């Protein structure tokens, strides 16, 4: 490798200091204190996004989900506070938005997923106003709660775009918690609740679908499959949907609209040589090493593997990426193998969660010895009390314990 004198070079460069990036940085730092490590991330605030569902339901405040990024960067890891613009894998370097070039011996790519708000005409202009909200937006999650609390009658619409999205269960979590709030307030029968989804299955793992369908029925939610949101008129309070696979459109009036935006790999990954045909980072599903460039690894929402895009998946992937980066630096075979673990705590009511855990191929893989299709108070306790702590004090410090999951022969 030709190393130009003017290029700052690190043993490991990590693109994205979110859930996956900080976890890998902390693990590498602990396992090999001799490495020089840089995390590149323009954002000064770090969010525990899984709790935004709870912010939208009034269980937490936005402030409780946020920390200063600077305080989370592991000791003796350099934070380069700007965005990556492009990759030069043959030169073992990345170019930042300022034009600065940063070199690496190993690169870990984990800049998350891109939320394409602009793809729905009218949405950006009205988000956070006119009853239009989203738990996927840090600044709007609290507005969801405001809309829910103030709706005593009328029509509430919740949308779900085409897959893949991060936390595929989050659009329906908002439906359940809002409906449960209205039920407890005694107004649910005055509100028409609609869940309009682009897909045709409530959840990707069939094992959990009957429970979720029962929950939708219990709240009297009108589920519309193969309906994709294509435009919003905030002033008129109208949402336009296209019936998937046809030119037919349906205009629905709303008093409250909870939108989950279409999502994709970030443009700078999509437009790079590191992307697969769909734009995602092209890594091997087991080793998480790039299929073409063997000095590059990836994890989190950006990778083009078939697991669920969740923080739970990133938590399982981080030790594997750290192990394989160290193997690779030492010239050893890659010993870390990822089984596709992902988890989705479906908040079916206040105080109750269906904890869906699964592997590649939709294999059900519970961590606890009870039927996890059953709504559970224990799993609510995990979601609201244990997981946030595990994230801040375990995962981001690189010391979270490996939780064993048992594979059921069901999918
Ligand atoms: C409403 C909601 C509910 C959710 N619920 C759950 C849940 O219950 N359970 C669960 O496990 N997961 C849940 N998730 C998903 C979870 O938050 C993500 O899967 C997880 O954060 C992915 O980690 P990541 O490191 O890939 O990306 P992120 O944590 O999003 O981090 C990406 C980082 O990359 C940085 N970045 C972006 N572009 C660049 C660039 N050009 N250069 C450098 N850095 C860049 C960003 O600033 C960011 O810090 C939820 C998400 C949402 C929005």
Coordinates of C-alpha atoms and ligand atoms in Angstrom, one line a residue:
X1 CA 0.0 0.0 0.0
X2 CA 1.5 3.4 -1.0
X3 CA 1.2 5.7 2.0
X4 CA 1.2 9.4 1.0
X5 CA 2.9 11.5 3.7
X6 CA 0.1 14.0 3.8
X7 CA -2.6 11.4 4.5
X8 CA -3.6 10.9 8.2
X9 CA -3.7 7.1 8.6
X10 CA -5.2 4.9 11.3
X11 CA -5.1 1.2 12.0
X12 CA -8.9 1.2 11.9
X13 CA -11.3 3.9 10.6
X14 CA -15.0 3.7 11.5
X15 CA -17.5 5.5 9.4
X16 CA -20.5 6.4 11.6
X17 CA -20.4 6.7 15.4
X18 CA -24.0 5.4 16.0
X19 CA -25.1 2.2 17.7
X20 CA -22.8 0.0 15.6
X21 CA -19.8 2.2 15.2
X22 CA -19.3 3.2 18.9
X23 CA -19.7 -0.4 20.0
X24 CA -17.0 -1.6 17.5
X25 CA -14.7 1.2 18.5
X26 CA -15.0 0.4 22.2
X27 CA -14.4 -3.3 21.7
X28 CA -11.4 -2.8 19.5
X29 CA -10.0 -0.3 22.0
X30 CA -10.4 -2.8 24.9
X31 CA -9.1 -5.8 22.9
X32 CA -6.1 -4.1 21.4
X33 CA -5.0 -0.9 23.1
X34 CA -2.1 -0.5 20.6
X35 CA -4.4 0.3 17.6
X36 CA -4.9 3.8 16.3
X37 CA -8.7 4.2 15.8
X38 CA -10.7 7.0 14.3
X39 CA -14.5 7.4 14.3
X40 CA -15.8 9.7 11.6
X41 CA -19.3 11.2 12.4
X42 CA -20.6 14.8 11.8
X43 CA -23.3 14.6 14.5
X44 CA -22.7 16.1 17.9
X45 CA -25.7 14.3 19.4
X46 CA -26.1 10.6 19.8
X47 CA -29.7 9.2 20.0
X48 CA -31.0 6.0 21.5
X49 CA -33.6 5.7 18.7
X50 CA -35.5 2.6 20.0
X51 CA -36.9 4.8 22.8
X52 CA -38.5 7.3 20.3
X53 CA -41.5 4.9 20.2
X54 CA -41.8 5.5 24.0
X55 CA -41.4 9.3 23.5
X56 CA -44.3 9.1 21.0
X57 CA -46.4 7.4 23.8
X58 CA -45.5 9.8 26.6
X59 CA -43.4 7.2 28.5
X60 CA -40.1 9.0 28.0
X61 CA -38.9 12.5 27.0
X62 CA -36.8 13.2 23.9
X63 CA -34.0 14.5 26.2
X64 CA -33.8 11.1 27.9
X65 CA -32.9 9.5 24.5
X66 CA -30.0 11.9 23.7
X67 CA -26.4 12.2 24.8
X68 CA -23.4 14.3 23.5
X69 CA -21.5 12.2 21.0
X70 CA -18.2 13.6 22.4
X71 CA -18.9 12.0 25.8
X72 CA -19.4 8.6 24.2
X73 CA -16.3 8.3 22.1
X74 CA -14.1 5.8 23.8
X75 CA -10.9 7.1 25.4
X76 CA -7.9 7.4 23.0
X77 CA -10.2 7.1 20.0
X78 CA -10.0 10.1 17.6
X79 CA -13.3 11.6 16.6
X80 CA -13.3 13.3 13.2
X81 CA -16.3 15.5 13.3
X82 CA -17.5 15.6 9.7
X83 CA -19.2 13.4 7.1
X84 CA -17.6 11.0 4.8
X85 CA -18.1 12.0 1.1
X86 CA -16.6 9.0 -0.8
X87 CA -14.5 5.8 -0.6
X88 CA -11.3 5.0 -2.4
X89 CA -10.9 1.3 -1.5
X90 CA -8.0 0.7 -3.8
X91 CA -6.0 3.5 -2.0
X92 CA -7.3 2.4 1.4
X93 CA -8.7 5.8 2.1
X94 CA -11.9 7.8 2.5
X95 CA -12.5 11.4 1.5
X96 CA -14.4 13.7 4.0
X97 CA -16.8 16.4 3.0
X98 CA -14.1 19.0 3.5
X99 CA -11.9 17.2 1.0
X100 CA -9.6 15.9 3.7
X101 CA -8.4 12.3 2.9
X102 CA -8.1 9.8 5.8
X103 CA -6.3 6.5 5.3
X104 CA -6.8 3.2 7.0
X105 CA -5.5 -0.4 7.3
X106 CA -9.0 -1.6 8.0
X107 CA -12.3 0.2 7.4
X108 CA -15.6 -0.4 9.2
X109 CA -18.6 1.1 7.5
X110 CA -21.8 1.8 9.6
X111 CA -23.4 5.1 8.7
X112 CA -27.0 3.8 9.3
X113 CA -29.9 4.1 7.0
X114 CA -31.2 7.2 5.0
X115 CA -34.7 8.6 5.7
X116 CA -36.1 9.9 2.4
X117 CA -38.6 12.4 3.7
X118 CA -38.4 14.3 0.4
X119 CA -39.7 11.4 -1.6
X120 CA -43.2 12.1 -0.4
X121 CA -44.4 15.5 -1.8
X122 CA -45.8 17.8 0.9
X123 CA -44.4 15.8 3.8
X124 CA -41.4 17.8 4.8
X125 CA -43.4 21.0 4.8
X126 CA -46.0 19.8 7.2
X127 CA -44.0 17.4 9.5
X128 CA -44.5 18.5 13.1
X129 CA -47.7 20.5 12.2
X130 CA -51.3 19.9 11.1
X131 CA -51.4 16.6 13.0
X132 CA -48.6 15.2 10.8
X133 CA -45.9 13.5 12.9
X134 CA -43.3 10.7 13.0
X135 CA -41.5 8.7 15.7
X136 CA -38.7 8.3 13.1
X137 CA -37.8 12.0 13.5
X138 CA -36.1 13.0 16.7
X139 CA -37.8 16.4 16.7
X140 CA -41.3 15.0 16.0
X141 CA -41.6 12.1 18.3
X142 CA -42.8 14.3 21.2
X143 CA -45.4 15.8 18.8
X144 CA -46.8 12.3 18.2
X145 CA -47.6 12.2 21.9
X146 CA -49.1 15.7 21.7
X147 CA -51.3 14.6 18.8
X148 CA -52.4 11.4 20.5
X149 CA -53.3 13.2 23.8
X150 CA -55.4 15.8 22.0
X151 CA -57.3 13.5 19.7
X152 CA -60.7 12.7 21.2
X153 CA -62.4 11.8 18.0
X154 CA -61.8 11.6 14.2
X155 CA -59.5 9.7 12.0
X156 CA -55.9 8.6 12.8
X157 CA -53.8 7.1 10.0
X158 CA -50.5 5.3 10.6
X159 CA -48.3 4.4 7.5
X160 CA -45.6 1.9 6.8
X161 CA -43.4 2.3 3.6
X162 CA -41.9 -0.6 1.5
X163 CA -39.2 -2.7 3.2
X164 CA -36.5 -2.6 4.2
X165 CA -36.7 0.0 7.0
X166 CA -35.1 0.2 10.4
X167 CA -37.1 -1.5 13.1
X168 CA -39.8 -2.9 10.9
X169 CA -42.1 -3.2 13.9
X170 CA -41.9 0.5 14.9
X171 CA -44.7 1.7 12.6
X172 CA -47.2 -0.7 14.2
X173 CA -45.9 0.0 17.8
X174 CA -47.2 3.5 17.3
X175 CA -50.6 2.1 16.3
X176 CA -50.8 -0.1 19.4
X177 CA -49.7 2.4 22.0
X178 CA -51.9 5.2 20.6
X179 CA -54.9 2.9 20.4
X180 CA -54.3 1.7 23.9
X181 CA -54.1 5.3 25.2
X182 CA -57.4 6.1 23.5
X183 CA -59.0 2.9 24.9
X184 CA -57.9 3.8 28.4
X185 CA -59.3 7.4 27.9
X186 CA -62.6 5.9 26.7
X187 CA -62.4 7.6 23.3
X188 CA -61.2 4.7 21.1
X189 CA -64.7 4.1 19.7
X190 CA -64.8 7.8 18.5
X191 CA -61.6 7.3 16.5
X192 CA -61.2 5.5 13.2
X193 CA -57.7 4.0 13.3
X194 CA -56.2 3.0 10.0
X195 CA -52.8 1.2 9.4
X196 CA -51.8 1.6 5.7
X197 CA -48.9 -0.5 4.8
X198 CA -47.1 -1.0 1.5
X199 CA -46.5 -4.7 2.2
X200 CA -48.9 -7.6 2.6
X201 CA -47.8 -9.1 5.9
X202 CA -48.0 -7.5 9.3
X203 CA -44.5 -8.9 10.3
X204 CA -41.7 -10.6 8.4
X205 CA -41.6 -13.6 10.7
X206 CA -45.0 -15.6 10.4
X207 CA -44.7 -17.0 13.9
X208 CA -45.6 -13.6 15.4
X209 CA -48.3 -12.6 12.9
X210 CA -51.4 -14.2 14.6
X211 CA -50.7 -12.3 17.8
X212 CA -50.2 -9.0 16.0
X213 CA -53.4 -9.5 13.9
X214 CA -55.3 -10.3 17.1
X215 CA -53.9 -7.0 18.6
X216 CA -55.0 -5.0 15.5
X217 CA -58.5 -6.6 15.8
X218 CA -58.7 -6.0 19.5
X219 CA -58.2 -2.2 18.9
X220 CA -60.5 -2.3 15.9
X221 CA -57.8 -1.0 13.6
X222 CA -58.5 -1.0 9.8
X223 CA -55.5 -2.6 8.2
X224 CA -54.9 -1.7 4.6
X225 CA -52.3 -3.8 2.9
X226 CA -50.5 -2.8 -0.3
X227 CA -51.2 0.9 0.2
X228 CA -48.2 3.1 -0.1
X229 CA -48.3 6.8 1.0
X230 CA -47.3 9.0 -2.0
X231 CA -48.4 12.6 -1.0
X232 CA -49.5 14.6 2.0
X233 CA -51.5 17.8 2.0
X234 CA -51.1 19.1 5.6
X235 CA -53.4 22.1 5.2
X236 CA -56.2 20.0 3.8
X237 CA -55.4 17.1 6.1
X238 CA -55.4 14.6 3.2
X239 CA -53.0 11.7 2.5
X240 CA -52.8 10.1 -0.9
X241 CA -52.0 6.4 -1.2
X242 CA -51.2 4.3 -4.2
X243 CA -52.4 0.7 -4.4
X244 CA -49.1 -1.2 -4.9
X245 CA -48.7 -2.7 -8.3
X246 CA -51.5 -0.5 -9.8
X247 CA -52.0 3.1 -10.9
X248 CA -55.0 3.4 -8.5
X249 CA -54.8 6.1 -5.8
X250 CA -56.9 6.6 -2.7
X251 CA -57.2 9.9 -0.8
X252 CA -57.8 9.6 2.9
X253 CA -58.7 12.5 5.2
X254 CA -57.1 12.5 8.6
X255 CA -57.0 14.3 11.9
X256 CA -53.7 12.7 12.8
X257 CA -51.2 11.1 10.4
X258 CA -48.2 9.2 11.7
X259 CA -45.7 8.7 8.8
X260 CA -42.8 6.4 8.5
X261 CA -40.7 7.6 5.6
X262 CA -39.3 5.5 2.7
X263 CA -35.7 4.5 3.5
X264 CA -32.6 3.5 1.6
X265 CA -28.8 3.2 2.0
X266 CA -27.2 6.6 2.4
X267 CA -26.4 8.2 -1.0
X268 CA -22.6 8.2 -0.5
X269 CA -22.7 4.4 0.0
X270 CA -25.3 3.8 -2.7
X271 CA -23.2 5.7 -5.3
X272 CA -20.0 4.0 -4.3
X273 CA -18.2 0.8 -5.5
X274 CA -18.9 -0.7 -2.1
X275 CA -22.7 -1.0 -2.8
X276 CA -24.6 -4.1 -4.0
X277 CA -27.2 -3.8 -6.8
X278 CA -29.7 -2.4 -4.4
X279 CA -27.4 0.2 -2.9
X280 CA -26.5 -1.5 0.4
X281 CA -23.0 -2.3 1.6
X282 CA -22.1 -5.6 0.0
X283 CA -20.8 -7.7 2.9
X284 CA -20.7 -11.5 3.5
X285 CA -23.7 -12.3 5.7
X286 CA -21.6 -14.4 8.1
X287 CA -18.2 -12.7 8.4
X288 CA -19.6 -9.2 7.7
X289 CA -16.5 -8.5 5.5
X290 CA -17.0 -6.8 2.2
X291 CA -17.4 -9.3 -0.6
X292 CA -14.8 -7.6 -2.8
X293 CA -12.6 -5.5 -0.6
X294 CA -11.1 -7.6 2.2
X295 CA -9.9 -4.7 4.3
X296 CA -13.5 -3.4 4.6
X297 CA -16.2 -4.6 7.1
X298 CA -19.7 -3.3 7.8
X299 CA -22.5 -3.6 10.3
X300 CA -25.8 -2.0 11.3
X301 CA -28.6 -0.7 9.1
X302 CA -26.4 0.0 6.0
X303 CA -25.5 -3.6 5.3
X304 CA -27.2 -5.6 2.5
X305 CA -27.9 -8.7 4.5
X306 CA -31.4 -10.1 5.2
X307 CA -31.5 -9.6 9.0
X308 CA -33.8 -7.1 10.6
X309 CA -32.3 -3.6 10.7
X310 CA -32.3 -3.1 14.5
X311 CA -30.0 -1.9 17.3
X312 CA -30.3 -5.5 18.6
X313 CA -28.8 -6.8 15.4
X314 CA -26.0 -4.2 15.6
X315 CA -25.3 -5.3 19.2
X316 CA -24.8 -8.9 18.0
X317 CA -22.7 -7.8 15.0
X318 CA -20.3 -5.5 16.8
X319 CA -18.3 -8.2 18.6
X320 CA -18.1 -10.2 15.3
X321 CA -16.8 -7.3 13.3
X322 CA -14.3 -6.4 16.1
X323 CA -13.1 -10.1 16.2
X324 CA -12.8 -10.3 12.4
X325 CA -11.0 -6.9 12.1
X326 CA -8.4 -8.1 14.6
X327 CA -8.1 -11.5 12.9
X328 CA -7.6 -9.7 9.6
X329 CA -5.0 -7.3 11.0
X330 CA -3.2 -10.3 12.4
X331 CA -3.4 -12.2 9.1
X332 CA -5.5 -15.0 10.6
X333 CA -8.7 -16.6 9.2
X334 CA -11.9 -14.8 10.1
X335 CA -13.4 -16.7 13.1
X336 CA -16.4 -14.5 13.9
X337 CA -19.7 -15.6 12.3
X338 CA -23.0 -13.8 12.5
X339 CA -26.2 -15.8 12.6
X340 CA -28.6 -13.0 11.5
X341 CA -29.9 -12.3 15.0
X342 CA -32.4 -9.4 15.2
X343 CA -35.0 -8.5 17.8
X344 CA -38.1 -6.4 17.9
X345 CA -39.9 -5.6 21.1
X346 CA -43.5 -5.0 19.9
X347 CA -45.2 -2.7 22.4
X348 CA -48.7 -4.1 22.0
X349 CA -50.1 -2.1 24.9
X350 CA -48.8 0.1 27.8
X351 CA -47.1 -2.4 30.1
X352 CA -47.0 -5.3 27.6
X353 CA -44.5 -6.3 24.9
X354 CA -44.3 -9.2 22.4
X355 CA -40.5 -9.8 22.2
X356 CA -39.8 -11.1 18.7
X357 CA -36.3 -12.5 18.3
X358 CA -35.2 -14.3 15.2
X359 CA -32.2 -15.2 12.9
X360 CA -31.6 -15.4 9.2
X361 CA -34.4 -17.1 7.4
X362 CA -37.0 -16.0 10.0
X363 CA -35.9 -18.8 12.4
X364 CA -37.4 -18.0 15.8
X365 CA -34.7 -17.6 18.4
X366 CA -36.0 -16.7 21.9
X367 CA -33.6 -15.7 24.7
X368 CA -36.1 -16.4 27.5
X369 CA -37.9 -19.6 28.6
X370 CA -41.5 -18.5 27.9
X371 CA -43.7 -18.3 24.8
X372 CA -42.5 -14.9 23.5
X373 CA -45.6 -14.5 21.3
X374 CA -47.5 -13.7 24.5
X375 CA -47.6 -10.1 25.5
X376 CA -45.5 -9.8 28.6
X377 CA -44.9 -7.4 31.5
X378 CA -41.3 -8.7 31.8
X379 CA -40.6 -7.8 28.2
X380 CA -42.0 -4.3 28.8
X381 CA -39.6 -4.0 31.7
X382 CA -36.8 -5.0 29.4
X383 CA -37.8 -2.5 26.7
X384 CA -38.3 0.5 29.1
X385 CA -35.7 -0.2 31.8
X386 CA -33.1 -2.8 30.9
X387 CA -32.4 -2.2 27.1
X388 CA -31.7 1.5 27.4
X389 CA -29.2 0.9 30.2
X390 CA -27.7 -2.1 28.3
X391 CA -27.2 0.3 25.4
X392 CA -25.6 3.2 27.2
X393 CA -23.5 1.3 29.8
X394 CA -22.9 -2.0 28.0
X395 CA -23.1 -1.9 24.2
X396 CA -21.5 1.5 23.7
X397 CA -18.7 0.7 26.1
X398 CA -18.0 -2.6 24.4
X399 CA -18.8 -4.7 27.5
X400 CA -22.4 -5.9 27.0
X401 CA -22.8 -9.6 27.8
X402 CA -23.6 -12.0 25.0
X403 CA -27.3 -13.1 25.6
X404 CA -27.8 -16.7 24.3
X405 CA -30.8 -17.4 22.2
X406 CA -32.3 -20.8 21.6
X407 CA -33.4 -21.7 18.0
X408 CA -37.0 -23.0 17.8
X409 CA -37.8 -25.2 14.9
X410 CA -40.6 -22.8 13.9
X411 CA -40.6 -19.7 11.6
Ligands
LIG1 C1 -38.6 4.9 15.9 C2 -37.5 3.9 15.9 C3 -37.7 2.7 16.7 C4 -36.8 1.7 16.8 N1 -37.0 0.7 17.7 C5 -36.0 -0.2 17.8 C6 -36.1 -1.3 18.8 O1 -37.1 -1.3 19.5 N2 -35.2 -2.2 18.9 C7 -34.0 -2.1 18.1 O2 -33.1 -3.0 18.3 N3 -33.9 -1.1 17.2 C8 -34.8 -0.2 17.0 N4 -34.6 0.8 16.1 C9 -33.5 0.8 15.1 C10 -32.1 1.2 15.6 O3 -32.2 2.5 16.2 C11 -31.2 1.1 14.5 O4 -31.3 -0.2 13.8 C12 -29.7 1.3 15.0 O5 -29.6 2.6 15.5 C13 -28.7 1.1 13.8 O6 -27.4 1.4 14.2 P1 -26.4 2.0 13.1 O7 -25.1 2.1 13.8 O8 -26.4 1.1 11.9 O9 -27.0 3.4 12.7 P2 -27.2 4.7 13.6 O10 -27.3 4.3 15.0 O11 -28.4 5.3 13.0 O12 -25.9 5.5 13.4 C14 -25.5 6.0 12.2 C15 -24.4 7.1 12.4 O13 -23.8 7.4 11.2 C16 -23.6 8.8 11.1 N5 -23.5 9.1 9.7 C17 -24.4 9.3 8.8 N6 -23.9 9.7 7.6 C18 -22.6 9.8 7.8 C19 -21.5 10.1 6.9 N7 -21.7 10.5 5.6 N8 -20.2 10.1 7.4 C20 -20.0 9.7 8.7 N9 -21.0 9.4 9.6 C21 -22.3 9.4 9.1 C22 -24.8 9.3 11.8 O14 -24.6 10.7 12.2 C23 -25.0 8.4 12.9 O15 -24.4 8.8 14.1 C24 -35.6 1.9 16.0 C25 -35.4 3.0 15.2 C26 -36.3 4.0 15.2 C27 -36.1 5.2 14.3

